[in-house]
């Protein structure tokens, strides 16, 4: 498995995965295209033993001078629960620590997504106890989770 920077040729595959995993909450193609050009990090995990098949991706944008926000993160359903999400997140956080000005990483997660919450907690993210009501298109609420880079 390899972690690589995204390429505009990946857009089609990215959108297939995005819709399959996030359904009505999926980012639009237009937004995804925009993010391919304007991001702090947009990384993909590929299977280098099978024609560089796309296994997952992660998108971060800088939303404050000292902070990045993980705005999208998924692993292809076929490859979930095998450690690949942890692998991609670890690699991403390593890259973030090299950006000296970044002190915090934040993200929003669906309150029902215990799998993702567990993964983030393993990496020292802290869950803000207050729910953000009606955060997603689907109407579901979100938690804000935060990581201090110094705690890595
Ligand atoms: C969340 C997601 C990225 C995690 O990737 P993954 O490859 O499935 O996760 P991993 O196999 O690396 O698991 C890492 C940790 O997550 C937790 N986890 C994974 N699967 C779990 C499950 N079925 N139930 C509970 N916890 C689980 C565990 O803490 C696990 O660590 P452990 O194996 O040491 O116990 C992936 O499941 C996914 O794409 N989900 C749908 C999209 C999504 O929810 N994205 C995040 C939006 S904020």
PDB file of C-alpha atoms and ligand atoms in Angstrom:
ATOM      1  CA  UNK A   1       0.000   0.000   0.000  1.00  0.00           C
ATOM      2  CA  UNK A   2       1.197   3.489  -0.771  1.00  0.00           C
ATOM      3  CA  UNK A   3       0.111   6.959   0.307  1.00  0.00           C
ATOM      4  CA  UNK A   4       0.310   9.476  -2.549  1.00  0.00           C
ATOM      5  CA  UNK A   5      -0.811  12.989  -3.405  1.00  0.00           C
ATOM      6  CA  UNK A   6      -4.071  13.204  -5.307  1.00  0.00           C
ATOM      7  CA  UNK A   7      -4.122  13.824  -9.040  1.00  0.00           C
ATOM      8  CA  UNK A   8      -6.935  15.328 -11.120  1.00  0.00           C
ATOM      9  CA  UNK A   9      -7.185  12.007 -13.008  1.00  0.00           C
ATOM     10  CA  UNK A  10      -8.452  10.457  -9.745  1.00  0.00           C
ATOM     11  CA  UNK A  11     -11.649  12.535  -9.678  1.00  0.00           C
ATOM     12  CA  UNK A  12     -13.929   9.879 -11.189  1.00  0.00           C
ATOM     13  CA  UNK A  13     -12.847   7.157  -8.771  1.00  0.00           C
ATOM     14  CA  UNK A  14     -12.926   9.579  -5.843  1.00  0.00           C
ATOM     15  CA  UNK A  15     -16.564  10.471  -6.621  1.00  0.00           C
ATOM     16  CA  UNK A  16     -17.591   6.824  -6.941  1.00  0.00           C
ATOM     17  CA  UNK A  17     -16.198   6.086  -3.464  1.00  0.00           C
ATOM     18  CA  UNK A  18     -17.529   9.318  -1.984  1.00  0.00           C
ATOM     19  CA  UNK A  19     -21.118   8.551  -3.089  1.00  0.00           C
ATOM     20  CA  UNK A  20     -20.899   4.894  -2.123  1.00  0.00           C
ATOM     21  CA  UNK A  21     -19.718   5.687   1.413  1.00  0.00           C
ATOM     22  CA  UNK A  22     -21.401   9.001   2.302  1.00  0.00           C
ATOM     23  CA  UNK A  23     -24.608   8.701   0.232  1.00  0.00           C
ATOM     24  CA  UNK A  24     -26.786  11.828   0.709  1.00  0.00           C
ATOM     25  CA  UNK A  25     -23.996  13.500   2.707  1.00  0.00           C
ATOM     26  CA  UNK A  26     -21.463  13.109  -0.121  1.00  0.00           C
ATOM     27  CA  UNK A  27     -19.536  16.130  -1.369  1.00  0.00           C
ATOM     28  CA  UNK A  28     -20.567  17.263  -4.851  1.00  0.00           C
ATOM     29  CA  UNK A  29     -18.279  16.686  -7.842  1.00  0.00           C
ATOM     30  CA  UNK A  30     -17.888  20.439  -8.167  1.00  0.00           C
ATOM     31  CA  UNK A  31     -16.706  20.821  -4.564  1.00  0.00           C
ATOM     32  CA  UNK A  32     -14.368  17.846  -4.893  1.00  0.00           C
ATOM     33  CA  UNK A  33     -12.843  19.314  -8.052  1.00  0.00           C
ATOM     34  CA  UNK A  34     -12.320  22.615  -6.263  1.00  0.00           C
ATOM     35  CA  UNK A  35     -10.653  20.800  -3.364  1.00  0.00           C
ATOM     36  CA  UNK A  36      -8.275  19.053  -5.729  1.00  0.00           C
ATOM     37  CA  UNK A  37      -6.857  22.478  -6.540  1.00  0.00           C
ATOM     38  CA  UNK A  38      -7.210  24.153  -3.138  1.00  0.00           C
ATOM     39  CA  UNK A  39      -6.256  22.013  -0.180  1.00  0.00           C
ATOM     40  CA  UNK A  40      -3.608  21.739   2.490  1.00  0.00           C
ATOM     41  CA  UNK A  41      -3.334  17.986   1.998  1.00  0.00           C
ATOM     42  CA  UNK A  42      -5.323  15.652  -0.247  1.00  0.00           C
ATOM     43  CA  UNK A  43      -3.854  12.178   0.012  1.00  0.00           C
ATOM     44  CA  UNK A  44      -4.906   8.842  -1.394  1.00  0.00           C
ATOM     45  CA  UNK A  45      -4.131   5.310  -0.292  1.00  0.00           C
ATOM     46  CA  UNK A  46      -3.537   3.017  -3.249  1.00  0.00           C
ATOM     47  CA  UNK A  47      -2.945  -0.672  -3.700  1.00  0.00           C
ATOM     48  CA  UNK A  48       0.350  -0.703  -5.568  1.00  0.00           C
ATOM     49  CA  UNK A  49      -0.018  -4.475  -6.076  1.00  0.00           C
ATOM     50  CA  UNK A  50      -3.263  -4.034  -8.017  1.00  0.00           C
ATOM     51  CA  UNK A  51      -2.991  -1.289 -10.658  1.00  0.00           C
ATOM     52  CA  UNK A  52      -2.885   1.427  -8.008  1.00  0.00           C
ATOM     53  CA  UNK A  53      -6.515   0.735  -7.080  1.00  0.00           C
ATOM     54  CA  UNK A  54      -7.930   3.549  -4.915  1.00  0.00           C
ATOM     55  CA  UNK A  55      -8.471   2.271  -1.360  1.00  0.00           C
ATOM     56  CA  UNK A  56      -9.272   5.527   0.378  1.00  0.00           C
ATOM     57  CA  UNK A  57      -8.496   9.203   0.704  1.00  0.00           C
ATOM     58  CA  UNK A  58      -8.289  12.086   3.149  1.00  0.00           C
ATOM     59  CA  UNK A  59      -8.711  15.846   2.628  1.00  0.00           C
ATOM     60  CA  UNK A  60      -7.462  18.592   4.952  1.00  0.00           C
ATOM     61  CA  UNK A  61      -7.802  22.327   4.663  1.00  0.00           C
ATOM     62  CA  UNK A  62      -6.256  25.047   6.775  1.00  0.00           C
ATOM     63  CA  UNK A  63      -9.169  26.862   8.448  1.00  0.00           C
ATOM     64  CA  UNK A  64      -7.160  29.004  10.870  1.00  0.00           C
ATOM     65  CA  UNK A  65      -3.601  30.221  10.885  1.00  0.00           C
ATOM     66  CA  UNK A  66      -2.491  27.382  13.202  1.00  0.00           C
ATOM     67  CA  UNK A  67      -5.142  24.733  12.483  1.00  0.00           C
ATOM     68  CA  UNK A  68      -6.130  22.180   9.851  1.00  0.00           C
ATOM     69  CA  UNK A  69      -9.543  20.579   9.466  1.00  0.00           C
ATOM     70  CA  UNK A  70     -10.053  17.017   8.208  1.00  0.00           C
ATOM     71  CA  UNK A  71     -13.058  17.668   6.009  1.00  0.00           C
ATOM     72  CA  UNK A  72     -13.294  14.284   4.302  1.00  0.00           C
ATOM     73  CA  UNK A  73     -11.855  10.856   5.081  1.00  0.00           C
ATOM     74  CA  UNK A  74     -12.892   7.421   3.930  1.00  0.00           C
ATOM     75  CA  UNK A  75     -11.715   3.910   3.217  1.00  0.00           C
ATOM     76  CA  UNK A  76     -13.410   1.866   0.486  1.00  0.00           C
ATOM     77  CA  UNK A  77     -16.005  -0.373   2.203  1.00  0.00           C
ATOM     78  CA  UNK A  78     -14.258  -3.494   0.870  1.00  0.00           C
ATOM     79  CA  UNK A  79     -11.093  -2.554   2.765  1.00  0.00           C
ATOM     80  CA  UNK A  80     -12.557  -1.221   6.027  1.00  0.00           C
ATOM     81  CA  UNK A  81     -11.639  -2.657   9.452  1.00  0.00           C
ATOM     82  CA  UNK A  82      -8.262  -3.893   8.242  1.00  0.00           C
ATOM     83  CA  UNK A  83      -6.098  -1.130   9.640  1.00  0.00           C
ATOM     84  CA  UNK A  84      -5.931   0.997   6.470  1.00  0.00           C
ATOM     85  CA  UNK A  85      -7.777   3.982   7.973  1.00  0.00           C
ATOM     86  CA  UNK A  86      -5.277   4.037  10.840  1.00  0.00           C
ATOM     87  CA  UNK A  87      -2.417   3.763   8.343  1.00  0.00           C
ATOM     88  CA  UNK A  88      -3.639   6.703   6.251  1.00  0.00           C
ATOM     89  CA  UNK A  89      -4.404   8.846   9.312  1.00  0.00           C
ATOM     90  CA  UNK A  90      -0.977   8.130  10.837  1.00  0.00           C
ATOM     91  CA  UNK A  91       0.764   9.068   7.625  1.00  0.00           C
ATOM     92  CA  UNK A  92      -1.314  12.250   7.359  1.00  0.00           C
ATOM     93  CA  UNK A  93      -0.540  13.340  10.930  1.00  0.00           C
ATOM     94  CA  UNK A  94       3.158  12.758  10.303  1.00  0.00           C
ATOM     95  CA  UNK A  95       2.966  15.115   7.330  1.00  0.00           C
ATOM     96  CA  UNK A  96       1.076  17.690   9.410  1.00  0.00           C
ATOM     97  CA  UNK A  97       3.765  17.732  12.094  1.00  0.00           C
ATOM     98  CA  UNK A  98       6.181  18.886   9.406  1.00  0.00           C
ATOM     99  CA  UNK A  99       4.070  22.022   8.862  1.00  0.00           C
ATOM    100  CA  UNK A 100       5.571  23.979  11.722  1.00  0.00           C
ATOM    101  CA  UNK A 101       2.792  26.563  12.030  1.00  0.00           C
ATOM    102  CA  UNK A 102       0.065  23.935  12.578  1.00  0.00           C
ATOM    103  CA  UNK A 103      -0.717  23.293  16.247  1.00  0.00           C
ATOM    104  CA  UNK A 104      -4.164  21.709  16.040  1.00  0.00           C
ATOM    105  CA  UNK A 105      -6.148  19.265  13.920  1.00  0.00           C
ATOM    106  CA  UNK A 106      -9.953  19.302  14.075  1.00  0.00           C
ATOM    107  CA  UNK A 107     -12.785  17.377  12.457  1.00  0.00           C
ATOM    108  CA  UNK A 108     -16.512  16.832  12.662  1.00  0.00           C
ATOM    109  CA  UNK A 109     -17.932  13.349  12.954  1.00  0.00           C
ATOM    110  CA  UNK A 110     -21.491  12.000  12.956  1.00  0.00           C
ATOM    111  CA  UNK A 111     -22.555  11.284  16.547  1.00  0.00           C
ATOM    112  CA  UNK A 112     -23.539   7.743  15.498  1.00  0.00           C
ATOM    113  CA  UNK A 113     -20.153   6.979  13.882  1.00  0.00           C
ATOM    114  CA  UNK A 114     -18.593   5.130  16.802  1.00  0.00           C
ATOM    115  CA  UNK A 115     -16.100   3.358  14.528  1.00  0.00           C
ATOM    116  CA  UNK A 116     -14.541   6.634  13.378  1.00  0.00           C
ATOM    117  CA  UNK A 117     -14.733   8.196  16.872  1.00  0.00           C
ATOM    118  CA  UNK A 118     -12.802   5.200  18.270  1.00  0.00           C
ATOM    119  CA  UNK A 119     -10.162   5.553  15.587  1.00  0.00           C
ATOM    120  CA  UNK A 120      -9.705   9.276  16.269  1.00  0.00           C
ATOM    121  CA  UNK A 121      -9.531   8.681  20.032  1.00  0.00           C
ATOM    122  CA  UNK A 122      -6.758   6.144  19.419  1.00  0.00           C
ATOM    123  CA  UNK A 123      -4.816   9.017  17.878  1.00  0.00           C
ATOM    124  CA  UNK A 124      -5.463  11.267  20.918  1.00  0.00           C
ATOM    125  CA  UNK A 125      -8.273  13.357  19.427  1.00  0.00           C
ATOM    126  CA  UNK A 126     -10.598  14.638  22.182  1.00  0.00           C
ATOM    127  CA  UNK A 127     -14.331  14.741  21.616  1.00  0.00           C
ATOM    128  CA  UNK A 128     -16.097  17.984  22.489  1.00  0.00           C
ATOM    129  CA  UNK A 129     -19.131  16.872  24.565  1.00  0.00           C
ATOM    130  CA  UNK A 130     -21.497  19.375  22.952  1.00  0.00           C
ATOM    131  CA  UNK A 131     -23.314  18.129  19.875  1.00  0.00           C
ATOM    132  CA  UNK A 132     -23.625  20.346  16.813  1.00  0.00           C
ATOM    133  CA  UNK A 133     -27.282  19.811  15.910  1.00  0.00           C
ATOM    134  CA  UNK A 134     -28.393  19.267  12.331  1.00  0.00           C
ATOM    135  CA  UNK A 135     -24.858  19.381  10.952  1.00  0.00           C
ATOM    136  CA  UNK A 136     -25.285  17.000   8.012  1.00  0.00           C
ATOM    137  CA  UNK A 137     -27.579  17.071   4.956  1.00  0.00           C
ATOM    138  CA  UNK A 138     -29.276  14.037   6.493  1.00  0.00           C
ATOM    139  CA  UNK A 139     -30.124  16.115   9.589  1.00  0.00           C
ATOM    140  CA  UNK A 140     -27.782  14.173  11.855  1.00  0.00           C
ATOM    141  CA  UNK A 141     -25.734  15.910  14.533  1.00  0.00           C
ATOM    142  CA  UNK A 142     -21.954  16.055  14.754  1.00  0.00           C
ATOM    143  CA  UNK A 143     -19.245  16.129  17.386  1.00  0.00           C
ATOM    144  CA  UNK A 144     -16.226  18.340  17.034  1.00  0.00           C
ATOM    145  CA  UNK A 145     -12.993  16.463  17.763  1.00  0.00           C
ATOM    146  CA  UNK A 146      -9.644  18.137  18.368  1.00  0.00           C
ATOM    147  CA  UNK A 147      -6.037  17.056  18.476  1.00  0.00           C
ATOM    148  CA  UNK A 148      -3.130  19.090  19.845  1.00  0.00           C
ATOM    149  CA  UNK A 149      -0.133  18.361  17.661  1.00  0.00           C
ATOM    150  CA  UNK A 150       2.053  18.499  20.776  1.00  0.00           C
ATOM    151  CA  UNK A 151       0.185  15.499  22.203  1.00  0.00           C
ATOM    152  CA  UNK A 152       1.391  13.256  19.361  1.00  0.00           C
TER     153      UNK A 152
HETATM  154  C1  LIG B   1     -13.736   5.506   9.641  1.00  0.00           C
HETATM  155  C2  LIG B   1     -12.828   4.788   8.653  1.00  0.00           C
HETATM  156  C3  LIG B   1     -12.053   5.808   7.824  1.00  0.00           C
HETATM  157  C4  LIG B   1     -11.820   3.945   9.460  1.00  0.00           C
HETATM  158  O1  LIG B   1     -10.986   3.207   8.579  1.00  0.00           O
HETATM  159  P1  LIG B   1     -10.815   1.633   8.746  1.00  0.00           P
HETATM  160  O2  LIG B   1      -9.757   1.224   7.812  1.00  0.00           O
HETATM  161  O3  LIG B   1     -12.130   0.988   8.622  1.00  0.00           O
HETATM  162  O4  LIG B   1     -10.325   1.543  10.273  1.00  0.00           O
HETATM  163  P2  LIG B   1      -9.133   0.658  10.841  1.00  0.00           P
HETATM  164  O5  LIG B   1      -9.281  -0.763  10.386  1.00  0.00           O
HETATM  165  O6  LIG B   1      -7.852   1.331  10.546  1.00  0.00           O
HETATM  166  O7  LIG B   1      -9.438   0.685  12.389  1.00  0.00           O
HETATM  167  C5  LIG B   1      -8.823   1.597  13.240  1.00  0.00           C
HETATM  168  C6  LIG B   1      -9.581   1.656  14.549  1.00  0.00           C
HETATM  169  O8  LIG B   1     -10.919   2.081  14.329  1.00  0.00           O
HETATM  170  C7  LIG B   1     -11.773   1.408  15.242  1.00  0.00           C
HETATM  171  N1  LIG B   1     -12.653   0.522  14.498  1.00  0.00           N
HETATM  172  C8  LIG B   1     -12.497   0.053  13.247  1.00  0.00           C
HETATM  173  N2  LIG B   1     -13.555  -0.713  12.898  1.00  0.00           N
HETATM  174  C9  LIG B   1     -14.388  -0.731  13.958  1.00  0.00           C
HETATM  175  C10 LIG B   1     -15.654  -1.329  14.202  1.00  0.00           C
HETATM  176  N3  LIG B   1     -16.290  -2.087  13.286  1.00  0.00           N
HETATM  177  N4  LIG B   1     -16.232  -1.103  15.400  1.00  0.00           N
HETATM  178  C11 LIG B   1     -15.618  -0.334  16.329  1.00  0.00           C
HETATM  179  N5  LIG B   1     -14.411   0.256  16.132  1.00  0.00           N
HETATM  180  C12 LIG B   1     -13.805   0.059  14.974  1.00  0.00           C
HETATM  181  C13 LIG B   1     -10.907   0.630  16.165  1.00  0.00           C
HETATM  182  O9  LIG B   1     -10.513   1.453  17.247  1.00  0.00           O
HETATM  183  C14 LIG B   1      -9.737   0.335  15.257  1.00  0.00           C
HETATM  184  O10 LIG B   1      -8.579   0.066  15.964  1.00  0.00           O
HETATM  185  P3  LIG B   1      -8.282  -1.442  16.490  1.00  0.00           P
HETATM  186  O11 LIG B   1      -8.419  -2.318  15.281  1.00  0.00           O
HETATM  187  O12 LIG B   1      -6.882  -1.336  17.001  1.00  0.00           O
HETATM  188  O13 LIG B   1      -9.303  -1.722  17.515  1.00  0.00           O
HETATM  189  C15 LIG B   1     -13.608   3.851   7.699  1.00  0.00           C
HETATM  190  O14 LIG B   1     -14.264   2.870   8.444  1.00  0.00           O
HETATM  191  C16 LIG B   1     -14.607   4.560   6.814  1.00  0.00           C
HETATM  192  O15 LIG B   1     -14.289   4.976   5.705  1.00  0.00           O
HETATM  193  N6  LIG B   1     -15.862   4.725   7.291  1.00  0.00           N
HETATM  194  C17 LIG B   1     -16.920   5.375   6.515  1.00  0.00           C
HETATM  195  C18 LIG B   1     -16.605   6.843   6.286  1.00  0.00           C
HETATM  196  C19 LIG B   1     -16.359   7.578   7.575  1.00  0.00           C
HETATM  197  O16 LIG B   1     -17.044   7.364   8.552  1.00  0.00           O
HETATM  198  N7  LIG B   1     -15.354   8.473   7.565  1.00  0.00           N
HETATM  199  C20 LIG B   1     -15.018   9.292   8.705  1.00  0.00           C
HETATM  200  C21 LIG B   1     -15.862  10.499   8.705  1.00  0.00           C
HETATM  201  S1  LIG B   1     -15.476  11.566  10.070  1.00  0.00           S
END
